[in-house]
Amino acid sequence: MRILKVILLTLSLALCWTLLIFCGTVEGWWHAPLTESRSPQDFMKAAKEEISRGSIGNVTMALIENGFVHDEYFYSIGEPVDRNTVFQVASLSKWVSAWGVMKLVEEGKLALDTPVSKYLTRWQLPPGDFDNDGVTVRRLLSHTAGLTDGLGYAGFPQGRPAQALESSLTKASDASRGTGGAVRVGYEPGSKWQYSGGGYTLLQLLIEEVTGQSFSSFMTNKVFEPLGMTHSTYQWNDSSGLQLAAFYDVDSTEAEHYRFTSLAASSLYTSLSDLELFLQAHVVGINSEPIGRRVLKPETVEKMREAHGIYMGVEIWGLGTMLFASNNKGTYIIGHDGKNEPAINTAARLDPLTGDGIIILETGNPLLASKLASQWVFWKTGNVDTLMFTFLTTQMLSLIGIGWIVMFLLMIIYIKRGRTVRKGIHLF
């Protein structure tokens, strides 16, 4: 009975330790900000030091304060890059693509809660165990449509034609490793959040169906040109006259440029200067330009950052944008990140209430942009954002494991010592 009590006490202490470490990680109790200073200049200085320690190829970075570009930084191991150099930004594409979708919603050509099957003629979701009519624009934008593709697109190398859009929806031949690649409904639409690159490829088809235009042309006409984003496209043209940033691998060697069928999900090419305009369009401009810059209505932009996707009880996704962390003012730091092979990593974060933000575009390091952007969120708010929590998971599990090992070793020593003492008493 005594040993059982010791075991139960040890288990209780171990569970308390686990809860303490988990809560401490979530709250950032033992995470130090990149700088203790509140000065943007000092944050930029600290960020430059982090960049210098990373194995990278090129970087462009901007800090935005109160809706204005406060500072920019450029680094390259090869051909110099600047604010107009174009980067392929991987999944950050989705945030911009969502503006195109919401433009059609405003025009009455799409409805957020109408089954997407009503708009489609070129391809349909395959029949399955769940009702495909539960797949709506709202759920595709928020990754709650019940799709189980798991995409992730790796793209197509030079010399290999990109797959046809409809064929890619049926089974993406460039699906990233470990993903299913087939766009289908695998659980009840609306029942949970699960990231789906295929959902945005389906939105790409949807835009083409209802407009009669190519997705790339529609986005140029309805989003890029009105916002003044003159260095942005979803389909790269080598004769465009724009400078494309070189692609680098993690060993700083030049890597291949991959093309995509999944334009809306993965294939935005854009520059630091254009993304500055995009982030600034979420806040009132210097000359009282309205939120949305008349591409979208202010109320539409606000609707996009309302919580629609919930994971493990945490609100993490709006309509096209990730909800990274509380801004301590009743809403969220919003934005999106992008990551793709060989080593593309891009990140954008914005506090829509203050107009403060950060943009980092880089190649050569698979996580540097996301880590720096998450550090910016912590520096600004004191809150650990969703991606930073994943970065801290290894440290969290190590601390939990060490605590458990120490407690159970002490338990074993205590039990053995108690037995030794009792044996000694019996002998005398």
Coordinates of C-alpha atoms in Angstrom, one line a residue:
M1 CA 0.0 0.0 0.0
R2 CA 2.9 2.4 0.8
I3 CA 4.6 1.7 -2.5
L4 CA 1.3 2.2 -4.4
K5 CA 0.9 5.6 -2.6
V6 CA 4.4 6.6 -3.7
I7 CA 3.7 5.6 -7.3
L8 CA 0.5 7.5 -7.4
L9 CA 2.1 10.6 -5.8
T10 CA 4.9 10.4 -8.4
L11 CA 2.4 10.2 -11.3
S12 CA 0.5 13.1 -9.9
L13 CA 3.7 15.2 -9.7
A14 CA 4.7 14.2 -13.2
L15 CA 1.3 15.2 -14.6
C16 CA 1.6 18.5 -12.8
W17 CA 5.1 19.0 -14.2
T18 CA 3.8 18.2 -17.7
L19 CA 1.0 20.8 -17.3
L20 CA 3.4 23.4 -16.0
I21 CA 5.8 23.0 -18.9
F22 CA 3.0 23.0 -21.5
C23 CA 1.5 26.1 -20.1
G24 CA 4.9 27.8 -19.8
T25 CA 5.6 27.0 -23.4
V26 CA 2.3 28.3 -24.6
E27 CA 2.6 31.5 -22.5
G28 CA 6.3 32.0 -23.4
W29 CA 7.4 32.0 -19.8
W30 CA 11.0 31.0 -20.6
H31 CA 11.3 32.3 -24.1
A32 CA 13.4 35.4 -24.5
P33 CA 12.4 38.0 -27.1
L34 CA 14.9 38.7 -29.9
T35 CA 15.6 42.0 -28.2
E36 CA 14.4 43.5 -24.9
S37 CA 14.3 46.9 -26.6
R38 CA 11.0 48.2 -27.9
S39 CA 12.8 50.0 -30.7
P40 CA 12.2 48.8 -34.3
Q41 CA 15.8 49.7 -35.1
D42 CA 17.0 47.3 -32.4
F43 CA 14.7 44.5 -33.6
M44 CA 16.0 44.9 -37.1
K45 CA 19.6 44.8 -35.8
A46 CA 18.8 41.6 -33.9
A47 CA 17.1 40.1 -36.9
K48 CA 20.1 40.9 -39.1
E49 CA 22.3 39.0 -36.7
E50 CA 20.0 36.0 -36.8
I51 CA 20.1 36.1 -40.6
S52 CA 23.9 36.3 -40.6
R53 CA 24.0 33.1 -38.5
G54 CA 21.6 31.2 -40.9
S55 CA 22.7 29.3 -43.9
I56 CA 20.9 31.2 -46.6
G57 CA 21.1 32.3 -50.2
N58 CA 19.1 35.6 -50.3
V59 CA 16.8 37.6 -48.1
T60 CA 14.6 40.6 -48.4
M61 CA 12.9 41.9 -45.2
A62 CA 10.7 44.8 -44.2
L63 CA 9.4 46.2 -41.0
I64 CA 6.1 48.1 -41.1
E65 CA 5.1 50.5 -38.3
N66 CA 1.7 52.2 -38.2
G67 CA 1.1 51.3 -41.8
F68 CA 4.4 52.8 -43.0
V69 CA 7.5 51.0 -44.2
H70 CA 9.9 51.7 -41.3
D71 CA 13.0 49.8 -42.6
E72 CA 14.1 47.3 -45.2
Y73 CA 17.0 44.9 -45.4
F74 CA 18.6 42.9 -48.3
Y75 CA 21.1 40.1 -48.3
S76 CA 22.4 37.8 -51.0
I77 CA 25.4 35.5 -51.5
G78 CA 25.0 35.9 -55.2
E79 CA 23.4 38.5 -57.4
P80 CA 22.1 41.4 -55.2
V81 CA 18.4 41.5 -54.4
D82 CA 16.3 44.6 -53.6
R83 CA 12.7 45.5 -52.8
N84 CA 11.6 44.8 -56.4
T85 CA 13.3 41.4 -56.7
V86 CA 10.7 38.8 -57.3
F87 CA 10.5 35.7 -55.1
Q88 CA 8.4 32.6 -55.4
V89 CA 6.5 32.6 -52.1
A90 CA 5.0 29.1 -51.9
S91 CA 1.9 28.9 -49.6
L92 CA 1.9 32.6 -48.8
S93 CA 0.1 32.6 -52.2
K94 CA -3.1 31.5 -50.5
W95 CA -3.6 34.7 -48.6
V96 CA -3.4 36.8 -51.8
S97 CA -5.5 34.2 -53.7
A98 CA -8.2 34.6 -51.1
W99 CA -8.6 38.3 -52.0
G100 CA -9.5 37.2 -55.6
V101 CA -12.1 34.8 -54.3
M102 CA -13.6 37.4 -52.0
K103 CA -13.7 39.9 -54.9
L104 CA -16.0 37.5 -56.7
V105 CA -18.1 37.1 -53.5
E106 CA -18.6 40.9 -53.4
E107 CA -19.5 40.9 -57.1
G108 CA -22.2 38.3 -56.4
K109 CA -20.6 35.7 -58.7
L110 CA -19.8 33.4 -55.8
A111 CA -21.6 32.8 -52.5
L112 CA -19.7 31.8 -49.4
D113 CA -22.1 29.1 -48.4
T114 CA -23.3 27.7 -51.7
P115 CA -21.9 24.2 -52.6
V116 CA -19.0 24.7 -55.0
S117 CA -20.4 21.8 -57.1
K118 CA -23.1 24.3 -58.3
Y119 CA -20.4 26.4 -60.1
L120 CA -18.3 23.6 -61.6
T121 CA -18.5 22.0 -65.0
R122 CA -14.9 20.9 -65.8
W123 CA -14.4 18.7 -62.7
Q124 CA -16.4 17.5 -59.7
L125 CA -15.4 16.1 -56.4
P126 CA -15.6 12.3 -56.5
P127 CA -18.4 10.6 -54.6
G128 CA -17.6 9.3 -51.1
D129 CA -19.0 8.6 -47.7
F130 CA -19.9 12.3 -47.0
D131 CA -22.0 14.9 -48.7
N132 CA -20.0 16.8 -51.2
D133 CA -22.5 19.7 -51.0
G134 CA -21.0 20.5 -47.7
V135 CA -17.9 21.8 -49.5
T136 CA -18.4 25.5 -49.8
V137 CA -16.2 28.5 -50.6
R138 CA -16.1 29.5 -46.9
R139 CA -14.9 26.1 -45.9
L140 CA -12.3 25.9 -48.7
L141 CA -10.9 29.2 -47.7
S142 CA -10.7 28.2 -44.0
H143 CA -9.5 24.6 -44.5
T144 CA -12.7 23.1 -43.0
A145 CA -14.2 21.5 -46.1
G146 CA -13.3 17.9 -45.1
L147 CA -10.7 17.5 -47.7
T148 CA -7.9 14.9 -47.0
D149 CA -5.4 15.6 -49.8
G150 CA -2.8 16.9 -47.4
L151 CA -1.2 18.9 -50.2
G152 CA 1.8 20.2 -50.3
Y153 CA 2.9 20.5 -53.9
A154 CA 6.5 19.9 -54.9
G155 CA 6.1 21.4 -58.4
F156 CA 7.6 20.4 -61.8
P157 CA 11.2 20.8 -62.8
Q158 CA 12.4 22.6 -66.0
G159 CA 11.6 20.5 -69.1
R160 CA 8.7 18.7 -67.5
P161 CA 5.3 20.1 -68.4
A162 CA 3.0 21.1 -65.6
Q163 CA 0.0 18.8 -65.1
A164 CA -3.4 19.8 -66.3
L165 CA -5.6 21.5 -63.6
E166 CA -8.4 18.9 -63.6
S167 CA -5.9 16.0 -63.6
S168 CA -4.1 17.6 -60.7
L169 CA -7.3 17.7 -58.7
T170 CA -7.9 14.0 -59.3
K171 CA -4.4 13.1 -58.3
A172 CA -1.5 15.6 -58.1
S173 CA 1.6 14.0 -59.7
D174 CA 3.7 16.6 -57.9
A175 CA 2.3 15.9 -54.4
S176 CA 4.9 16.5 -51.7
R177 CA 6.2 13.4 -50.0
G178 CA 3.8 11.8 -47.5
T179 CA 0.7 13.4 -48.9
G180 CA -2.3 11.7 -50.6
G181 CA -2.6 14.1 -53.5
A182 CA -6.2 13.3 -54.3
V183 CA -8.7 16.1 -53.7
R184 CA -11.7 14.3 -52.1
V185 CA -14.0 14.6 -49.0
G186 CA -12.6 12.3 -46.3
Y187 CA -14.6 13.5 -43.3
E188 CA -17.7 15.5 -42.6
P189 CA -17.4 19.1 -44.1
G190 CA -17.3 21.7 -41.3
S191 CA -16.5 19.1 -38.6
K192 CA -12.9 20.0 -38.1
W193 CA -9.9 22.0 -39.5
Q194 CA -7.3 20.2 -41.7
Y195 CA -4.9 22.0 -44.0
S196 CA -5.6 21.4 -47.7
G197 CA -3.6 22.8 -50.5
G198 CA -5.9 21.0 -52.8
G199 CA -8.8 23.1 -51.6
Y200 CA -7.1 26.2 -53.0
T201 CA -6.5 24.5 -56.3
L202 CA -10.2 23.8 -56.4
L203 CA -10.8 27.5 -55.7
Q204 CA -8.5 28.2 -58.6
L205 CA -10.7 26.1 -60.9
L206 CA -13.7 27.8 -59.4
I207 CA -12.4 31.3 -60.4
E208 CA -11.7 30.2 -63.9
E209 CA -15.2 28.6 -64.2
V210 CA -17.2 31.7 -63.1
T211 CA -15.1 34.3 -64.8
G212 CA -14.1 32.6 -68.1
Q213 CA -10.6 33.9 -67.6
S214 CA -7.4 32.1 -66.6
F215 CA -6.7 32.4 -62.9
S216 CA -3.5 34.3 -63.4
S217 CA -5.2 36.9 -65.7
F218 CA -8.1 37.4 -63.3
M219 CA -5.7 38.0 -60.3
T220 CA -3.7 40.5 -62.4
N221 CA -6.8 42.4 -63.5
K222 CA -8.7 42.4 -60.3
V223 CA -6.1 42.4 -57.5
F224 CA -2.5 43.2 -58.6
E225 CA -3.2 46.1 -61.0
P226 CA -5.7 47.9 -58.7
L227 CA -3.3 47.6 -55.7
G228 CA -0.3 48.7 -57.8
M229 CA 1.5 45.4 -57.4
T230 CA 3.5 45.6 -60.6
H231 CA 6.0 42.9 -59.7
S232 CA 3.5 40.1 -59.0
T233 CA 2.2 37.2 -61.1
Y234 CA 1.1 33.6 -60.7
Q235 CA 2.8 32.4 -63.9
W236 CA 6.4 33.3 -64.4
N237 CA 7.5 34.6 -67.8
D238 CA 11.2 34.7 -68.4
S239 CA 10.9 37.6 -70.7
S240 CA 8.9 39.7 -68.3
G241 CA 11.9 42.0 -67.5
L242 CA 11.5 41.3 -63.8
Q243 CA 14.4 40.1 -61.7
L244 CA 13.7 36.6 -60.2
A245 CA 15.6 35.8 -57.0
A246 CA 18.0 32.9 -57.4
F247 CA 16.8 29.6 -55.7
Y248 CA 19.3 28.2 -53.2
D249 CA 19.5 24.9 -51.3
V250 CA 20.4 24.6 -47.6
D251 CA 24.1 24.2 -48.6
S252 CA 24.0 27.5 -50.4
T253 CA 24.3 25.9 -53.8
E254 CA 21.9 27.1 -56.5
A255 CA 18.8 25.1 -56.9
E256 CA 16.2 24.4 -59.5
H257 CA 13.2 26.6 -60.3
Y258 CA 10.0 24.6 -60.1
R259 CA 6.7 25.5 -61.8
F260 CA 3.2 24.7 -60.6
T261 CA -0.2 23.7 -61.7
S262 CA -1.5 24.7 -58.3
L263 CA -1.1 28.5 -58.9
A264 CA -3.5 29.7 -56.2
A265 CA -2.0 27.4 -53.5
S266 CA 1.7 27.6 -54.3
S267 CA 2.8 29.8 -57.3
L268 CA 2.7 33.5 -56.5
Y269 CA 5.7 35.4 -57.6
T270 CA 6.0 38.7 -55.8
S271 CA 8.4 41.2 -54.4
L272 CA 8.9 42.9 -51.0
S273 CA 7.6 46.2 -52.4
D274 CA 4.4 44.5 -53.7
L275 CA 3.8 42.7 -50.4
E276 CA 4.2 45.9 -48.5
L277 CA 1.4 47.3 -50.6
F278 CA -0.7 44.2 -49.9
L279 CA -0.2 44.5 -46.1
Q280 CA -0.9 48.2 -46.2
A281 CA -4.2 47.6 -48.0
H282 CA -5.4 46.0 -44.7
V283 CA -5.3 49.4 -42.9
V284 CA -6.3 53.0 -43.7
G285 CA -3.8 54.7 -46.0
I286 CA -1.7 57.8 -45.5
N287 CA -4.2 59.8 -47.6
S288 CA -7.2 58.2 -45.9
E289 CA -7.4 55.5 -48.6
P290 CA -9.9 52.9 -47.4
I291 CA -9.1 49.5 -46.0
G292 CA -9.2 47.2 -49.0
R293 CA -8.1 50.0 -51.4
R294 CA -11.5 49.6 -53.2
V295 CA -10.4 46.1 -54.4
L296 CA -12.3 44.8 -51.4
K297 CA -14.7 46.6 -49.1
P298 CA -13.4 47.2 -45.5
E299 CA -16.1 44.9 -44.1
T300 CA -14.9 42.1 -46.4
V301 CA -11.3 42.5 -45.2
E302 CA -12.5 42.4 -41.6
K303 CA -14.6 39.3 -42.3
M304 CA -11.6 37.5 -43.6
R305 CA -9.9 37.7 -40.2
E306 CA -12.8 36.3 -38.3
A307 CA -12.2 32.8 -36.8
H308 CA -13.5 29.9 -39.0
G309 CA -10.9 27.2 -38.4
I310 CA -10.3 25.8 -34.9
Y311 CA -7.6 23.2 -34.0
M312 CA -7.2 21.7 -30.6
G313 CA -9.6 24.4 -29.2
V314 CA -7.6 27.3 -30.6
E315 CA -8.9 29.6 -33.3
I316 CA -6.2 29.5 -36.0
W317 CA -7.7 30.3 -39.4
G318 CA -9.9 32.9 -41.0
L319 CA -10.9 33.2 -44.7
G320 CA -7.6 32.8 -46.4
T321 CA -5.4 34.1 -43.5
M322 CA -3.9 32.4 -40.5
L323 CA -4.7 33.8 -37.1
F324 CA -1.2 33.6 -35.5
A325 CA -1.8 35.0 -32.0
S326 CA -3.8 37.4 -30.0
N327 CA -2.8 41.1 -30.4
N328 CA -4.0 41.7 -26.9
K329 CA -6.7 44.1 -28.3
G330 CA -9.5 41.6 -29.0
T331 CA -8.3 40.4 -32.4
Y332 CA -5.4 38.6 -34.0
I333 CA -2.0 39.0 -35.6
I334 CA -2.8 37.7 -39.2
G335 CA -0.8 36.7 -42.2
H336 CA 0.5 33.6 -43.9
D337 CA 3.8 31.7 -44.4
G338 CA 5.2 29.7 -47.3
K339 CA 7.6 26.8 -47.3
N340 CA 8.7 24.6 -50.2
E341 CA 11.6 22.6 -51.5
P342 CA 14.4 23.0 -52.0
A343 CA 14.6 25.7 -49.3
I344 CA 12.0 28.4 -49.9
N345 CA 10.6 30.1 -46.8
T346 CA 8.5 33.2 -46.7
A347 CA 6.5 34.9 -44.0
A348 CA 4.2 37.9 -43.5
R349 CA 2.5 39.0 -40.3
L350 CA 0.3 42.0 -39.6
D351 CA -1.5 43.6 -36.7
P352 CA -4.5 45.1 -38.5
L353 CA -5.4 47.4 -35.6
T354 CA -2.0 49.1 -35.4
G355 CA -0.7 48.6 -39.0
D356 CA 2.5 47.0 -37.6
G357 CA 3.9 44.2 -39.7
I358 CA 6.8 42.2 -41.0
I359 CA 7.6 40.6 -44.3
I360 CA 10.5 38.2 -44.9
L361 CA 11.2 36.5 -48.3
E362 CA 14.2 34.1 -48.4
T363 CA 15.7 31.0 -50.0
G364 CA 18.4 28.8 -48.7
N365 CA 17.0 28.1 -45.2
P366 CA 13.7 26.2 -44.8
L367 CA 12.5 27.9 -41.6
L368 CA 14.4 31.2 -41.1
A369 CA 11.6 33.5 -42.3
S370 CA 8.9 31.8 -40.2
K371 CA 11.1 31.8 -37.1
L372 CA 12.0 35.5 -37.4
A373 CA 8.3 36.4 -38.1
S374 CA 7.2 34.5 -35.0
Q375 CA 9.9 36.3 -33.0
W376 CA 8.4 39.5 -34.2
V377 CA 5.0 38.5 -32.9
F378 CA 6.5 37.6 -29.5
W379 CA 8.4 40.9 -29.5
K380 CA 5.3 42.9 -30.3
T381 CA 2.7 41.1 -28.1
G382 CA 4.5 38.8 -25.7
N383 CA 2.4 35.9 -27.1
V384 CA 3.7 32.7 -28.6
D385 CA 2.1 32.3 -32.1
T386 CA 1.0 29.1 -33.6
L387 CA 4.2 28.4 -35.5
M388 CA 6.5 29.4 -32.7
F389 CA 4.7 26.8 -30.5
T390 CA 5.7 24.1 -33.1
F391 CA 9.3 25.3 -33.0
L392 CA 9.3 25.1 -29.2
T393 CA 7.8 21.7 -29.1
T394 CA 11.1 19.8 -29.1
Q395 CA 12.3 21.8 -26.1
M396 CA 9.0 21.4 -24.4
L397 CA 9.0 17.6 -24.8
S398 CA 12.7 17.4 -23.6
L399 CA 11.8 19.3 -20.4
I400 CA 8.8 17.1 -19.8
G401 CA 10.9 14.0 -20.4
I402 CA 13.7 15.1 -18.1
G403 CA 11.3 15.9 -15.3
W404 CA 9.6 12.5 -15.6
I405 CA 12.9 10.7 -15.6
V406 CA 14.1 12.6 -12.5
M407 CA 10.9 12.0 -10.6
F408 CA 10.8 8.3 -11.4
L409 CA 14.4 7.8 -10.5
L410 CA 13.8 9.5 -7.1
M411 CA 10.7 7.3 -6.6
I412 CA 12.8 4.1 -7.3
I413 CA 15.6 5.3 -4.9
Y414 CA 13.0 6.1 -2.2
I415 CA 11.3 2.7 -2.5
K416 CA 14.6 0.9 -2.5
R417 CA 15.9 2.9 0.5
G418 CA 12.7 2.2 2.4
R419 CA 13.1 -1.6 1.7
T420 CA 16.7 -1.5 2.9
V421 CA 15.8 0.3 6.1
R422 CA 13.0 -2.2 6.9
K423 CA 15.4 -5.1 6.3
G424 CA 17.9 -3.6 8.7
I425 CA 15.2 -3.2 11.4
H426 CA 14.2 -6.8 10.9
L427 CA 17.7 -8.1 11.4
F428 CA 18.1 -6.4 14.7

